[in-house]
């Protein structure tokens, strides 16, 4: 004769589970009828597409400091640049008003604003990094640059000859200027662990320190380095750029971590946009 196994169908186990089920069911019923469920769901979607359409505006954040050719105030006092064009097109496609905030003093502050739900998107020449991806989601990169070092030639000649530069960089122990709270501050710690970092409030401050010999090099993407070289007469005599093929800087749009629908839509939108090189950007946009 078959005997029932111990557990679910034994007398004591069955009644204990039945009682537990009733407790769980009663809790869920209370949770649903009290409106907590609907309130939570509403909060989770408030910054997603439905929330944006209901609000009638797309909230985009960029940094307080201009980053031409991505965004800058033009001669007419209006915001212009590649990122501004992208944000404008996204808002137009959604059929809502574009609201741009410049409250963030640094790039990492943009991530905080998006993660907290105070902004829908960060479209601000924002580097896609592992540390930032802990709190927000990123779109597919809409632009990818090579990373580079820009050296003060006079200072470099004191520590390495022209033929020794590559070996010197592999074991870099000099000073590197970076923007504080930027992706390059983190990149430098990872890629040049023996170097001494000096953080500056702005890129212009870092470049001034380079020219004055306060740092041996500054670290950023190829576009920013090319802009510096183009702005200084006879820069080839005083500055030396070095670009890395194996170190890149992917630029992407930050989206709230719970906004999967918005992320999907943004990626779909970016597929239709032409990707530009650093040289194309510089020739198309000027401030």
mmCIF file of C-alpha atoms in Angstrom:
data_model
loop_
_atom_site.group_PDB
_atom_site.id
_atom_site.type_symbol
_atom_site.label_atom_id
_atom_site.label_comp_id
_atom_site.label_asym_id
_atom_site.label_seq_id
_atom_site.Cartn_x
_atom_site.Cartn_y
_atom_site.Cartn_z
ATOM 1 C CA UNK A 1 0.000 0.000 0.000
ATOM 2 C CA UNK A 2 1.333 3.390 -0.959
ATOM 3 C CA UNK A 3 1.980 5.653 1.985
ATOM 4 C CA UNK A 4 1.973 9.468 1.610
ATOM 5 C CA UNK A 5 5.412 11.049 1.910
ATOM 6 C CA UNK A 6 6.141 13.452 4.724
ATOM 7 C CA UNK A 7 5.797 17.124 3.831
ATOM 8 C CA UNK A 8 3.011 18.814 1.913
ATOM 9 C CA UNK A 9 0.366 16.081 2.233
ATOM 10 C CA UNK A 10 1.011 15.020 5.814
ATOM 11 C CA UNK A 11 -1.542 16.346 8.252
ATOM 12 C CA UNK A 12 0.591 18.832 10.189
ATOM 13 C CA UNK A 13 2.590 20.058 7.166
ATOM 14 C CA UNK A 14 -0.537 20.604 5.091
ATOM 15 C CA UNK A 15 -2.300 22.755 7.710
ATOM 16 C CA UNK A 16 0.812 24.754 8.455
ATOM 17 C CA UNK A 17 1.219 25.611 4.752
ATOM 18 C CA UNK A 18 -2.475 26.405 4.415
ATOM 19 C CA UNK A 19 -2.227 28.836 7.312
ATOM 20 C CA UNK A 20 0.926 30.407 5.826
ATOM 21 C CA UNK A 21 -0.811 30.808 2.455
ATOM 22 C CA UNK A 22 -3.728 32.600 4.107
ATOM 23 C CA UNK A 23 -1.346 35.006 5.856
ATOM 24 C CA UNK A 24 0.538 35.792 2.646
ATOM 25 C CA UNK A 25 -2.692 36.163 0.653
ATOM 26 C CA UNK A 26 -4.162 38.497 3.283
ATOM 27 C CA UNK A 27 -1.020 40.659 3.160
ATOM 28 C CA UNK A 28 -1.114 40.895 -0.642
ATOM 29 C CA UNK A 29 -4.812 41.731 -0.578
ATOM 30 C CA UNK A 30 -4.156 44.545 1.889
ATOM 31 C CA UNK A 31 -1.212 45.764 -0.193
ATOM 32 C CA UNK A 32 -3.291 45.935 -3.376
ATOM 33 C CA UNK A 33 -6.452 47.437 -1.904
ATOM 34 C CA UNK A 34 -4.587 50.046 0.125
ATOM 35 C CA UNK A 35 -3.200 51.617 -3.045
ATOM 36 C CA UNK A 36 0.433 50.931 -2.163
ATOM 37 C CA UNK A 37 0.890 48.826 -5.271
ATOM 38 C CA UNK A 38 -0.503 51.442 -7.634
ATOM 39 C CA UNK A 39 1.520 54.153 -5.918
ATOM 40 C CA UNK A 40 4.749 52.183 -6.282
ATOM 41 C CA UNK A 41 4.060 51.407 -9.929
ATOM 42 C CA UNK A 42 3.309 55.071 -10.608
ATOM 43 C CA UNK A 43 6.556 56.164 -9.008
ATOM 44 C CA UNK A 44 8.545 53.650 -11.023
ATOM 45 C CA UNK A 45 7.171 54.927 -14.341
ATOM 46 C CA UNK A 46 7.047 58.623 -13.506
ATOM 47 C CA UNK A 47 10.267 59.333 -15.400
ATOM 48 C CA UNK A 48 9.625 56.778 -18.173
ATOM 49 C CA UNK A 49 7.939 57.592 -21.478
ATOM 50 C CA UNK A 50 4.414 57.635 -20.067
ATOM 51 C CA UNK A 51 5.489 60.032 -17.344
ATOM 52 C CA UNK A 52 7.247 62.269 -19.872
ATOM 53 C CA UNK A 53 4.196 62.419 -22.135
ATOM 54 C CA UNK A 54 1.900 63.097 -19.189
ATOM 55 C CA UNK A 55 4.198 65.861 -17.952
ATOM 56 C CA UNK A 56 4.532 67.297 -21.457
ATOM 57 C CA UNK A 57 8.252 67.931 -21.169
ATOM 58 C CA UNK A 58 11.576 66.124 -21.475
ATOM 59 C CA UNK A 59 14.040 67.008 -18.718
ATOM 60 C CA UNK A 60 17.642 66.903 -19.957
ATOM 61 C CA UNK A 61 20.748 67.804 -17.953
ATOM 62 C CA UNK A 62 24.109 69.086 -19.152
ATOM 63 C CA UNK A 63 27.043 70.488 -17.173
ATOM 64 C CA UNK A 64 27.300 74.143 -16.189
ATOM 65 C CA UNK A 65 30.553 74.490 -18.145
ATOM 66 C CA UNK A 66 30.333 74.628 -21.963
ATOM 67 C CA UNK A 67 31.726 71.623 -23.835
ATOM 68 C CA UNK A 68 31.954 72.738 -27.469
ATOM 69 C CA UNK A 69 31.209 71.339 -30.010
ATOM 70 C CA UNK A 70 28.724 69.298 -27.926
ATOM 71 C CA UNK A 71 27.059 72.251 -26.210
ATOM 72 C CA UNK A 72 27.893 75.909 -25.799
ATOM 73 C CA UNK A 73 26.307 79.346 -25.735
ATOM 74 C CA UNK A 74 26.598 80.829 -29.225
ATOM 75 C CA UNK A 75 27.089 84.476 -30.227
ATOM 76 C CA UNK A 76 23.318 85.004 -30.016
ATOM 77 C CA UNK A 77 23.220 83.798 -26.419
ATOM 78 C CA UNK A 78 21.482 80.533 -27.284
ATOM 79 C CA UNK A 79 22.516 76.961 -26.515
ATOM 80 C CA UNK A 80 23.921 75.202 -29.559
ATOM 81 C CA UNK A 81 25.960 72.100 -30.377
ATOM 82 C CA UNK A 82 25.691 68.442 -31.263
ATOM 83 C CA UNK A 83 24.162 67.306 -27.951
ATOM 84 C CA UNK A 84 21.641 70.138 -28.058
ATOM 85 C CA UNK A 85 20.573 68.990 -31.537
ATOM 86 C CA UNK A 86 20.146 65.407 -30.288
ATOM 87 C CA UNK A 87 18.080 66.518 -27.280
ATOM 88 C CA UNK A 88 15.929 68.749 -29.489
ATOM 89 C CA UNK A 89 15.225 65.917 -31.952
ATOM 90 C CA UNK A 90 14.315 63.498 -29.149
ATOM 91 C CA UNK A 91 11.847 65.977 -27.649
ATOM 92 C CA UNK A 92 10.333 66.645 -31.087
ATOM 93 C CA UNK A 93 9.902 62.917 -31.771
ATOM 94 C CA UNK A 94 8.175 62.500 -28.400
ATOM 95 C CA UNK A 95 6.038 65.570 -29.055
ATOM 96 C CA UNK A 96 6.985 67.314 -25.812
ATOM 97 C CA UNK A 97 8.769 70.470 -24.695
ATOM 98 C CA UNK A 98 12.526 70.301 -24.123
ATOM 99 C CA UNK A 99 13.723 71.590 -20.740
ATOM 100 C CA UNK A 100 17.502 71.756 -20.281
ATOM 101 C CA UNK A 101 19.062 72.209 -16.844
ATOM 102 C CA UNK A 102 22.663 73.296 -16.239
ATOM 103 C CA UNK A 103 22.793 72.859 -12.478
ATOM 104 C CA UNK A 104 25.443 70.113 -12.537
ATOM 105 C CA UNK A 105 28.963 71.451 -11.863
ATOM 106 C CA UNK A 106 30.648 68.163 -12.892
ATOM 107 C CA UNK A 107 29.946 65.140 -15.086
ATOM 108 C CA UNK A 108 29.393 62.768 -12.169
ATOM 109 C CA UNK A 109 26.697 65.130 -10.872
ATOM 110 C CA UNK A 110 24.718 64.445 -14.056
ATOM 111 C CA UNK A 111 24.562 60.769 -13.141
ATOM 112 C CA UNK A 112 23.268 61.635 -9.683
ATOM 113 C CA UNK A 113 20.469 63.778 -11.135
ATOM 114 C CA UNK A 114 19.330 61.034 -13.506
ATOM 115 C CA UNK A 115 19.615 58.303 -10.860
ATOM 116 C CA UNK A 116 17.464 60.331 -8.444
ATOM 117 C CA UNK A 117 14.743 60.876 -11.053
ATOM 118 C CA UNK A 118 15.291 64.639 -11.199
ATOM 119 C CA UNK A 119 16.169 64.342 -14.889
ATOM 120 C CA UNK A 120 15.009 62.014 -17.647
ATOM 121 C CA UNK A 121 18.246 62.012 -19.644
ATOM 122 C CA UNK A 122 21.823 63.234 -19.417
ATOM 123 C CA UNK A 123 22.968 64.209 -22.915
ATOM 124 C CA UNK A 124 26.227 65.900 -22.079
ATOM 125 C CA UNK A 125 29.269 64.315 -23.717
ATOM 126 C CA UNK A 126 28.997 61.782 -20.898
ATOM 127 C CA UNK A 127 31.486 58.917 -20.898
ATOM 128 C CA UNK A 128 29.998 55.456 -20.438
ATOM 129 C CA UNK A 129 31.885 53.924 -17.507
ATOM 130 C CA UNK A 130 31.485 50.928 -15.216
ATOM 131 C CA UNK A 131 31.294 53.051 -12.079
ATOM 132 C CA UNK A 132 28.497 55.228 -13.489
ATOM 133 C CA UNK A 133 26.620 52.177 -14.765
ATOM 134 C CA UNK A 134 26.115 51.108 -11.144
ATOM 135 C CA UNK A 135 23.397 53.738 -10.712
ATOM 136 C CA UNK A 136 22.087 54.487 -14.232
ATOM 137 C CA UNK A 137 21.627 52.736 -17.558
ATOM 138 C CA UNK A 138 23.449 53.873 -20.675
ATOM 139 C CA UNK A 139 22.364 53.953 -24.274
ATOM 140 C CA UNK A 140 24.529 52.497 -26.992
ATOM 141 C CA UNK A 141 27.396 54.965 -27.619
ATOM 142 C CA UNK A 142 26.530 57.631 -30.166
ATOM 143 C CA UNK A 143 30.196 58.555 -30.465
ATOM 144 C CA UNK A 144 33.524 56.916 -29.569
ATOM 145 C CA UNK A 145 36.828 58.742 -29.253
ATOM 146 C CA UNK A 146 40.405 57.632 -28.771
ATOM 147 C CA UNK A 147 41.913 58.546 -25.424
ATOM 148 C CA UNK A 148 45.072 60.624 -25.464
ATOM 149 C CA UNK A 149 47.785 62.359 -23.489
ATOM 150 C CA UNK A 150 48.996 65.841 -24.356
ATOM 151 C CA UNK A 151 52.578 66.478 -23.198
ATOM 152 C CA UNK A 152 54.574 69.594 -22.486
ATOM 153 C CA UNK A 153 57.510 68.964 -24.859
ATOM 154 C CA UNK A 154 60.044 70.817 -22.717
ATOM 155 C CA UNK A 155 59.142 68.836 -19.599
ATOM 156 C CA UNK A 156 58.989 65.574 -21.546
ATOM 157 C CA UNK A 157 62.495 66.068 -22.942
ATOM 158 C CA UNK A 158 63.823 66.113 -19.368
ATOM 159 C CA UNK A 159 62.608 62.584 -18.642
ATOM 160 C CA UNK A 160 62.585 60.790 -22.006
ATOM 161 C CA UNK A 161 64.120 61.148 -25.445
ATOM 162 C CA UNK A 162 61.916 61.059 -28.555
ATOM 163 C CA UNK A 163 62.667 57.368 -29.064
ATOM 164 C CA UNK A 164 61.932 56.493 -25.434
ATOM 165 C CA UNK A 165 58.482 58.074 -25.209
ATOM 166 C CA UNK A 166 56.527 54.853 -25.801
ATOM 167 C CA UNK A 167 58.417 52.963 -23.091
ATOM 168 C CA UNK A 168 58.062 55.925 -20.754
ATOM 169 C CA UNK A 169 54.291 55.972 -21.196
ATOM 170 C CA UNK A 170 54.003 52.232 -20.489
ATOM 171 C CA UNK A 171 55.500 52.847 -17.053
ATOM 172 C CA UNK A 172 54.266 56.387 -16.583
ATOM 173 C CA UNK A 173 55.429 57.851 -13.275
ATOM 174 C CA UNK A 174 55.041 61.541 -14.045
ATOM 175 C CA UNK A 175 52.235 63.994 -13.303
ATOM 176 C CA UNK A 176 48.928 63.958 -15.193
ATOM 177 C CA UNK A 177 46.347 66.731 -15.127
ATOM 178 C CA UNK A 178 42.668 65.708 -15.297
ATOM 179 C CA UNK A 179 39.275 67.281 -14.701
ATOM 180 C CA UNK A 180 38.043 66.605 -11.165
ATOM 181 C CA UNK A 181 35.074 64.211 -10.872
ATOM 182 C CA UNK A 182 35.397 63.186 -14.516
ATOM 183 C CA UNK A 183 35.721 59.826 -16.244
ATOM 184 C CA UNK A 184 39.356 60.628 -16.991
ATOM 185 C CA UNK A 185 40.168 60.914 -13.310
ATOM 186 C CA UNK A 186 39.075 57.262 -13.059
ATOM 187 C CA UNK A 187 40.688 56.259 -16.363
ATOM 188 C CA UNK A 188 44.016 57.673 -15.169
ATOM 189 C CA UNK A 189 43.946 55.684 -11.934
ATOM 190 C CA UNK A 190 43.320 52.492 -13.898
ATOM 191 C CA UNK A 191 45.589 53.020 -16.903
ATOM 192 C CA UNK A 192 48.465 54.882 -15.208
ATOM 193 C CA UNK A 193 48.523 53.592 -11.615
ATOM 194 C CA UNK A 194 52.069 54.843 -10.954
ATOM 195 C CA UNK A 195 51.375 58.395 -12.130
ATOM 196 C CA UNK A 196 50.649 61.338 -9.855
ATOM 197 C CA UNK A 197 47.240 62.828 -10.577
ATOM 198 C CA UNK A 198 46.431 66.507 -10.256
ATOM 199 C CA UNK A 199 42.738 67.340 -10.529
ATOM 200 C CA UNK A 200 41.496 70.666 -11.845
ATOM 201 C CA UNK A 201 38.064 72.246 -11.815
ATOM 202 C CA UNK A 202 37.986 72.705 -15.594
ATOM 203 C CA UNK A 203 39.806 71.478 -18.677
ATOM 204 C CA UNK A 204 41.069 75.013 -19.341
ATOM 205 C CA UNK A 205 42.674 75.032 -15.891
ATOM 206 C CA UNK A 206 44.392 71.712 -16.622
ATOM 207 C CA UNK A 207 45.703 72.961 -19.983
ATOM 208 C CA UNK A 208 47.050 76.157 -18.378
ATOM 209 C CA UNK A 209 48.893 74.006 -15.837
ATOM 210 C CA UNK A 210 50.366 71.977 -18.706
ATOM 211 C CA UNK A 211 51.590 75.057 -20.576
ATOM 212 C CA UNK A 212 53.081 76.476 -17.384
ATOM 213 C CA UNK A 213 54.947 73.235 -16.715
ATOM 214 C CA UNK A 214 53.016 72.395 -13.553
ATOM 215 C CA UNK A 215 52.144 68.958 -14.956
ATOM 216 C CA UNK A 216 53.932 66.803 -17.499
ATOM 217 C CA UNK A 217 50.746 65.930 -19.395
ATOM 218 C CA UNK A 218 46.967 66.245 -19.446
ATOM 219 C CA UNK A 219 44.624 63.348 -20.170
ATOM 220 C CA UNK A 220 41.443 63.475 -22.229
ATOM 221 C CA UNK A 221 39.866 62.428 -25.533
ATOM 222 C CA UNK A 222 41.301 63.124 -28.980
ATOM 223 C CA UNK A 223 38.710 65.805 -29.781
ATOM 224 C CA UNK A 224 39.631 67.978 -26.792
ATOM 225 C CA UNK A 225 43.325 67.537 -27.475
ATOM 226 C CA UNK A 226 42.884 68.560 -31.131
ATOM 227 C CA UNK A 227 40.968 71.639 -30.002
ATOM 228 C CA UNK A 228 43.875 72.684 -27.778
ATOM 229 C CA UNK A 229 46.411 72.177 -30.555
ATOM 230 C CA UNK A 230 44.294 74.217 -32.988
ATOM 231 C CA UNK A 231 43.920 77.093 -30.504
ATOM 232 C CA UNK A 232 47.643 77.592 -29.780
ATOM 233 C CA UNK A 233 49.932 79.085 -32.445
ATOM 234 C CA UNK A 234 52.846 76.784 -33.324
ATOM 235 C CA UNK A 235 51.604 74.241 -30.802
ATOM 236 C CA UNK A 236 53.702 71.520 -32.455
ATOM 237 C CA UNK A 237 56.809 73.193 -31.021
ATOM 238 C CA UNK A 238 55.584 73.188 -27.423
ATOM 239 C CA UNK A 239 53.089 70.325 -27.155
ATOM 240 C CA UNK A 240 53.151 66.661 -28.120
ATOM 241 C CA UNK A 241 49.946 64.592 -28.480
ATOM 242 C CA UNK A 242 49.871 60.822 -28.022
ATOM 243 C CA UNK A 243 46.699 58.897 -28.934
ATOM 244 C CA UNK A 244 45.900 55.336 -27.878
ATOM 245 C CA UNK A 245 44.260 52.902 -30.296
ATOM 246 C CA UNK A 246 43.388 50.451 -27.528
ATOM 247 C CA UNK A 247 41.959 53.007 -25.073
ATOM 248 C CA UNK A 248 38.632 54.506 -26.119
ATOM 249 C CA UNK A 249 36.050 56.834 -24.634
ATOM 250 C CA UNK A 250 32.448 55.832 -25.507
ATOM 251 C CA UNK A 251 29.980 58.722 -25.266
ATOM 252 C CA UNK A 252 26.387 57.760 -24.407
ATOM 253 C CA UNK A 253 23.090 58.995 -22.976
ATOM 254 C CA UNK A 254 22.319 58.230 -19.318
ATOM 255 C CA UNK A 255 18.830 56.938 -18.449
ATOM 256 C CA UNK A 256 17.296 56.059 -15.084
ATOM 257 C CA UNK A 257 17.938 52.433 -14.149
ATOM 258 C CA UNK A 258 14.213 51.600 -14.005
ATOM 259 C CA UNK A 259 13.364 53.262 -17.324
ATOM 260 C CA UNK A 260 13.786 50.318 -19.682
ATOM 261 C CA UNK A 261 11.135 51.519 -22.121
ATOM 262 C CA UNK A 262 12.779 54.927 -22.438
ATOM 263 C CA UNK A 263 16.192 53.296 -22.899
ATOM 264 C CA UNK A 264 14.842 51.075 -25.691
ATOM 265 C CA UNK A 265 13.279 54.112 -27.397
ATOM 266 C CA UNK A 266 16.492 56.170 -27.120
ATOM 267 C CA UNK A 267 18.575 53.349 -28.605
ATOM 268 C CA UNK A 268 16.075 53.003 -31.450
ATOM 269 C CA UNK A 269 16.309 56.765 -32.056
ATOM 270 C CA UNK A 270 20.128 56.741 -32.059
ATOM 271 C CA UNK A 271 20.180 54.059 -34.756
ATOM 272 C CA UNK A 272 18.825 56.647 -37.182
ATOM 273 C CA UNK A 273 21.459 59.268 -36.330
ATOM 274 C CA UNK A 274 24.726 59.605 -38.210
ATOM 275 C CA UNK A 275 27.808 59.044 -36.071
ATOM 276 C CA UNK A 276 30.442 61.735 -36.495
ATOM 277 C CA UNK A 277 34.199 61.671 -36.051
ATOM 278 C CA UNK A 278 36.102 64.202 -33.961
ATOM 279 C CA UNK A 279 37.211 66.080 -37.091
ATOM 280 C CA UNK A 280 33.650 66.157 -38.495
ATOM 281 C CA UNK A 281 32.317 67.551 -35.234
ATOM 282 C CA UNK A 282 34.919 70.303 -35.134
ATOM 283 C CA UNK A 283 34.234 71.310 -38.738
ATOM 284 C CA UNK A 284 30.427 71.241 -38.331
ATOM 285 C CA UNK A 285 30.038 73.006 -34.975
ATOM 286 C CA UNK A 286 31.942 76.063 -33.853
ATOM 287 C CA UNK A 287 31.375 78.560 -31.060
#
